[in-house]
Short mmCIF file of C-alpha atoms and ligand atoms in Angstrom, two decimals:
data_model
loop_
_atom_site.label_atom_id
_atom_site.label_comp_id
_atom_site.label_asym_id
_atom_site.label_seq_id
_atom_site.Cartn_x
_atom_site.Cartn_y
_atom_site.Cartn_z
CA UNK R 1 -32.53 82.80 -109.39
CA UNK R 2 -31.46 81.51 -105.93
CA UNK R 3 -34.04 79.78 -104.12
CA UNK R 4 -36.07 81.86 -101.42
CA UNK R 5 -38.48 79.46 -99.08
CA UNK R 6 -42.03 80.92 -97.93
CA UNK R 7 -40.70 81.86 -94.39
CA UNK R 8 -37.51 83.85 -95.49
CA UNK R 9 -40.39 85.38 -98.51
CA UNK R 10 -42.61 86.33 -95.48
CA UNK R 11 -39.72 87.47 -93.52
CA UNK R 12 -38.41 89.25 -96.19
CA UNK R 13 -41.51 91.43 -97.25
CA UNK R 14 -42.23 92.33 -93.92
CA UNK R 15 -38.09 93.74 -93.75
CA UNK R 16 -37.61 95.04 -97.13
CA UNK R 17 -41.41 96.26 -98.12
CA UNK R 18 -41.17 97.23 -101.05
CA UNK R 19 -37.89 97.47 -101.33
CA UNK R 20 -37.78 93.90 -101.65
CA UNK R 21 -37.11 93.85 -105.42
CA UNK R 22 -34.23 95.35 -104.60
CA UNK R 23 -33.00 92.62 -102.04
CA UNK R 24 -33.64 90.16 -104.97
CA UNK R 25 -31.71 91.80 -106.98
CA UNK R 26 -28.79 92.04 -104.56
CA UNK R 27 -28.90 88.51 -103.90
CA UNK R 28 -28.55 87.99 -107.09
CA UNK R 29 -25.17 89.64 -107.47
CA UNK R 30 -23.84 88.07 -104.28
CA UNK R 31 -24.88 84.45 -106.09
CA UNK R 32 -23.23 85.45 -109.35
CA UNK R 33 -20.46 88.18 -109.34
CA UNK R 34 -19.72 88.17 -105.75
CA UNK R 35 -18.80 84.15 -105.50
CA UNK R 36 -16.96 84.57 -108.86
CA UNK R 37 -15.12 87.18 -107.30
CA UNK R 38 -14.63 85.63 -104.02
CA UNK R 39 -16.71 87.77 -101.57
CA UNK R 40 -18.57 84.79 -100.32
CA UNK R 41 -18.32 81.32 -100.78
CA UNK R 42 -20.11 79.30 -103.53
CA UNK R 43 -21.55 76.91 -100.95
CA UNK R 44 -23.11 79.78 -99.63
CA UNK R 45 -25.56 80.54 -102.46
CA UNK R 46 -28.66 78.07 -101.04
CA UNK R 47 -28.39 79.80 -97.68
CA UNK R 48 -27.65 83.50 -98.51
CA UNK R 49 -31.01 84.53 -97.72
CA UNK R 50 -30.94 82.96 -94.39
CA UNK R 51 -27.41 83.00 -93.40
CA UNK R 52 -26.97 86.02 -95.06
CA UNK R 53 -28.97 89.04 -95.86
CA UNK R 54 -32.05 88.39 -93.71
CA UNK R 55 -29.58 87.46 -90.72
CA UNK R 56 -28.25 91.21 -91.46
CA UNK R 57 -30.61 93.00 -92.14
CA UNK R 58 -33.05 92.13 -89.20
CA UNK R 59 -30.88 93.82 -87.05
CA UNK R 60 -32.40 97.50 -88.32
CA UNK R 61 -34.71 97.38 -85.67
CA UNK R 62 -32.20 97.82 -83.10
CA UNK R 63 -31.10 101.44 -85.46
CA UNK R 64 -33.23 104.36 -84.64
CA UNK R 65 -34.79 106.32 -87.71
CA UNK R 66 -32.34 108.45 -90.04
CA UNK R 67 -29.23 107.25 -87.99
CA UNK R 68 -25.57 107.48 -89.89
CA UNK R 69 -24.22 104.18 -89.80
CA UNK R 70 -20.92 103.11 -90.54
CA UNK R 71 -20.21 99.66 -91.55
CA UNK R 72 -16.99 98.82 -90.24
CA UNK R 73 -15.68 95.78 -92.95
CA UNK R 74 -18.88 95.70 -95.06
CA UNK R 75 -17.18 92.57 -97.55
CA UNK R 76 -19.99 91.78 -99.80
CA UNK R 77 -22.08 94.52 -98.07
CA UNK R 78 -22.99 92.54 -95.01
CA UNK R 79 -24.64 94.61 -93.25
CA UNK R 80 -24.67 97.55 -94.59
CA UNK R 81 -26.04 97.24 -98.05
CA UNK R 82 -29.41 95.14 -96.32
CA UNK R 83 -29.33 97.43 -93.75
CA UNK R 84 -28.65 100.08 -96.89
CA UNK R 85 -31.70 98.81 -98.83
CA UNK R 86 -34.31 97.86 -95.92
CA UNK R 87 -33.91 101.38 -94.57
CA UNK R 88 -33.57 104.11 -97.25
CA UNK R 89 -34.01 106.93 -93.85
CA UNK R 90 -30.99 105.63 -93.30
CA UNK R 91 -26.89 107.30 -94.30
CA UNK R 92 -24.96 104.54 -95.08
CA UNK R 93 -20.90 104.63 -94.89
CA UNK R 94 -19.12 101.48 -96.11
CA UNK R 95 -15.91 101.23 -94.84
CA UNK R 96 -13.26 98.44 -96.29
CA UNK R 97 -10.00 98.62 -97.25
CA UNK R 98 -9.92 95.68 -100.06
CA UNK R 99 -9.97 97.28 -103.38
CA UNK R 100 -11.52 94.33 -105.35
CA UNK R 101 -14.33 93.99 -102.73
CA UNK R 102 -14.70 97.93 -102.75
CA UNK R 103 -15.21 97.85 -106.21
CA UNK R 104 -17.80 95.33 -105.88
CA UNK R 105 -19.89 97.16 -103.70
CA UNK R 106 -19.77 100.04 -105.94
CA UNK R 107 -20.98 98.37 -109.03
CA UNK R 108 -23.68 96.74 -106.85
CA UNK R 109 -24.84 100.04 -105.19
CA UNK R 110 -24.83 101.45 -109.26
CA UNK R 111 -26.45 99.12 -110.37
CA UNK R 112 -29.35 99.06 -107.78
CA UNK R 113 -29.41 102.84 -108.06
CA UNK R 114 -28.76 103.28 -103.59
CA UNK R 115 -28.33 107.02 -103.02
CA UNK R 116 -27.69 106.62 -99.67
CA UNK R 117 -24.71 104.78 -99.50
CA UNK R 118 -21.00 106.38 -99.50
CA UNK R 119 -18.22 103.96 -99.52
CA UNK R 120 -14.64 104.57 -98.20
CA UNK R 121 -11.65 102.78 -99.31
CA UNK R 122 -9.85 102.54 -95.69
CA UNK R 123 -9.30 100.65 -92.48
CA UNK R 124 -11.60 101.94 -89.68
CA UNK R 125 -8.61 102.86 -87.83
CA UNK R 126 -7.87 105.49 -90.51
CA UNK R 127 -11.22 106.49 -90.48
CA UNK R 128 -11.10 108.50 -87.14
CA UNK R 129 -11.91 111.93 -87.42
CA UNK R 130 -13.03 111.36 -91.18
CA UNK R 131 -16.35 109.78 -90.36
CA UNK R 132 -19.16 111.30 -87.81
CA UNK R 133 -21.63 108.09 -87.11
CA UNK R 134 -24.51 107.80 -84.84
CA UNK R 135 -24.16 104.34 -85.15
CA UNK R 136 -21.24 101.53 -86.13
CA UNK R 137 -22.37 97.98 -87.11
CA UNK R 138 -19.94 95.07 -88.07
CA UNK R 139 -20.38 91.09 -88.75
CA UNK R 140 -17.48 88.85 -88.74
CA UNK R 141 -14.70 91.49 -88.91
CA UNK R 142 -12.76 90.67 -85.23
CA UNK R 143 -13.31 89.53 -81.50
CA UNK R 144 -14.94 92.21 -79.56
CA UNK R 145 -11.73 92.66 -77.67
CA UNK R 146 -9.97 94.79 -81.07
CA UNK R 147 -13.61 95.37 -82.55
CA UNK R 148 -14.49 97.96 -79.80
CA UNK R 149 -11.41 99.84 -81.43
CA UNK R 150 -12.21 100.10 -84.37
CA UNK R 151 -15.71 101.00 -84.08
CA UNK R 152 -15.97 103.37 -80.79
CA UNK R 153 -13.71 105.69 -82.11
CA UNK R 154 -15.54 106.38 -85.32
CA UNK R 155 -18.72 107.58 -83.01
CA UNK R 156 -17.33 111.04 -82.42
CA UNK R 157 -17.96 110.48 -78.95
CA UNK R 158 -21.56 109.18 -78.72
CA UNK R 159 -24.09 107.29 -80.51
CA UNK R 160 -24.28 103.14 -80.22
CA UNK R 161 -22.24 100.18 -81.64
CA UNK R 162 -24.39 97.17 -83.20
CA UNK R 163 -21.85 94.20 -83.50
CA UNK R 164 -23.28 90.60 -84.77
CA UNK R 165 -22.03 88.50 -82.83
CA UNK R 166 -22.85 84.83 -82.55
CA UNK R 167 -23.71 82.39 -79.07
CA UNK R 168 -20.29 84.11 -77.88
CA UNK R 169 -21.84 87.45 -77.37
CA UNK R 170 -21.93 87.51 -73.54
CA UNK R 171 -18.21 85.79 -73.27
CA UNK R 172 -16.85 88.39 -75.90
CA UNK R 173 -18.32 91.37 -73.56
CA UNK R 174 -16.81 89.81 -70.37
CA UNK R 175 -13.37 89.73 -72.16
CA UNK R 176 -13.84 93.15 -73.36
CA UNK R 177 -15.31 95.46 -70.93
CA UNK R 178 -12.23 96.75 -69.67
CA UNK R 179 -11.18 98.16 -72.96
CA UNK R 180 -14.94 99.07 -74.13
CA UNK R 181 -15.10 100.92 -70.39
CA UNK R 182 -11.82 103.17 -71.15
CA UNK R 183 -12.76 103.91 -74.47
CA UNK R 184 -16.42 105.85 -73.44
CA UNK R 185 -19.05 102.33 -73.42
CA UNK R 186 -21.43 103.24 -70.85
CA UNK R 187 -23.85 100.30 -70.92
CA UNK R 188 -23.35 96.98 -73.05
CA UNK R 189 -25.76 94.21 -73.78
CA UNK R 190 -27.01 91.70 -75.76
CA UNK R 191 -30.00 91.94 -78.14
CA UNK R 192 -31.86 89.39 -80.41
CA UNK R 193 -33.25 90.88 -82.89
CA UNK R 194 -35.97 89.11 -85.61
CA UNK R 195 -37.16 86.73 -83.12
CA UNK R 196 -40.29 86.58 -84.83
CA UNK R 197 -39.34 86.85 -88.33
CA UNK R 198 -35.95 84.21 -88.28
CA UNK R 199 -35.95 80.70 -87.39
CA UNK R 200 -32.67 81.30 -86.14
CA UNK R 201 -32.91 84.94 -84.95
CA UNK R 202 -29.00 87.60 -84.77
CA UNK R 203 -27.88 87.97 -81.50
CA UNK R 204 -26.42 91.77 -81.37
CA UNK R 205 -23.87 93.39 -78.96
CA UNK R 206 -25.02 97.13 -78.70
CA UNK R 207 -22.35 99.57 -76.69
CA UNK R 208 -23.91 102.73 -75.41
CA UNK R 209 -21.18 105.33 -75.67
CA UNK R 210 -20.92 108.28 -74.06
CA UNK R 211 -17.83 109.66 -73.92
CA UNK R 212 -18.66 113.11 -71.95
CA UNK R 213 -21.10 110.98 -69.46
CA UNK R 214 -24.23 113.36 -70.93
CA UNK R 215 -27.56 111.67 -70.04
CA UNK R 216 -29.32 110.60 -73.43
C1 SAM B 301 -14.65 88.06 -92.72
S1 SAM B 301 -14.94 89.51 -93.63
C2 SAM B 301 -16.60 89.88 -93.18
C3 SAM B 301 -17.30 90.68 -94.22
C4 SAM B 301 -18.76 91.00 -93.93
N1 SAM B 301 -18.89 91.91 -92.81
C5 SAM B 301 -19.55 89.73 -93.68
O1 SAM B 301 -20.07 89.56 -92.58
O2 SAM B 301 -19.65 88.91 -94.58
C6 SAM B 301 -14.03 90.76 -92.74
C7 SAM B 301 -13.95 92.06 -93.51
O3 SAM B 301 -13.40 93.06 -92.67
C8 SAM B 301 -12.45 93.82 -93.40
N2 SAM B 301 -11.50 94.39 -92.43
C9 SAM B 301 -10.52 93.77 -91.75
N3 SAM B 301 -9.87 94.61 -90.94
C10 SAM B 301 -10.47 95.82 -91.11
C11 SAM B 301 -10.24 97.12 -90.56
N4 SAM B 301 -9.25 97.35 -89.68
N5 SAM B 301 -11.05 98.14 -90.94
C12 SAM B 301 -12.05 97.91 -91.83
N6 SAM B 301 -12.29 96.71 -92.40
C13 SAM B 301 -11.51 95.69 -92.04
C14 SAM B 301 -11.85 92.81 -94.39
O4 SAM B 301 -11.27 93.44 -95.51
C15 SAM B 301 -13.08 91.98 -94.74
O5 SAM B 301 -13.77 92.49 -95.86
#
């Protein structure tokens, strides 16, 4: 069993209530399958609760109730399965084009019985038009520059990007708002979200889009 401390226990009943068998149980095939298969690093078995899941998954409080959200390069389902299991109101769509990984998600969202998770063998760029989401999250996929590509598009026009993003947040917007402007971003920001749950809390970027200029 991989080690959970009393803050990320506390931290993680309040996020996955009690779904939090489940999160156990997908921690479990990160530390096992998913380092033998190389989705994630064997030195990161101590910290994948921190690092990790709780890291992703506090970031559903920035996702409004029975959203559609595609993952844009899930991996080892980071975000979207947390986000997957913490929030069963919530559509899932994993999108990654890796077979092995793909497969790996699959026999993890079997085998902890998810019904709301779809996941799509692509690249988000070949996702356009195929996908409808109200919102796109990604972690560690590309610099916000090429990341606002291949998420906006995927909104159909409106809805919200949620991109975890590190202490370069603000730098990564500066660089980008040019392209995030053109392509129907409205309003871009930094968030922190699980201030009061993480010792080190996620810093977010969320894009507003609105392509058509509509008030919300
Ligand atoms: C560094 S991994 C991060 C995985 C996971 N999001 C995480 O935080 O652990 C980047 C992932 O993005 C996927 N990826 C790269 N380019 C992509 C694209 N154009 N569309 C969708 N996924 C992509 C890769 O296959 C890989 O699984």
């Amino acid at each position: 069993m991989v080690e959970i401390t009393a803050a990320e226990l506390t931290a993680a009943e309040k996020i996955f209530g009690e779904r939090l068998d489940l999160a156990k149980r997908y921690v479990e095939h990160l530390a096992t399958s998913g380092t033998e298969r190389g989705l994630i690093g064997p030195r990161e078995i101590p910290r994948l609760w921190s690092r990790h899941v709780l890291n992703c998954a506090v970031i559903e409080s920035a996702i409004a109730r029975n959203s559609h959200v595609a993952d844009v390069g899930s991996g080892a389902g980071l975000p979207g399965l947390c986000l997957a299991i913490a929030r069963p109101d919530l559509e899932l769509t994993l999108i990654e084009p890796l077979e092995r990984r793909v497969i790996w998600l699959q026999e993890v969202v079997d085998d902890l019985g998810l019904d709301n998770v779809t996941i799509m063998r692509t690249r988000a760029e070949l996702a356009v038009g195929m996908v409808d989401a109200d919102v796109v999250t990604a972690r560690a996929v590309s610099a916000l520059t090429n990341l606002a590509g291949l998420t906006i598009p995927l909104l159909n026009g409106s809805g919200e990007v949620v991109a975890i993003k590190g202490r370069s947040a603000a730098e990564e917007i500066e660089k980008a708002s040019k392209v995030i402007r053109k392509l129907g971003g409205v309003e871009t920001s930094v968030v922190v979200c699980g201030q009061e749950l993480l010792e080190e809390p996620t810093t977010v970027v969320r894009i507003i889009v609105n392509k058509q200029g509509k008030t919300a």
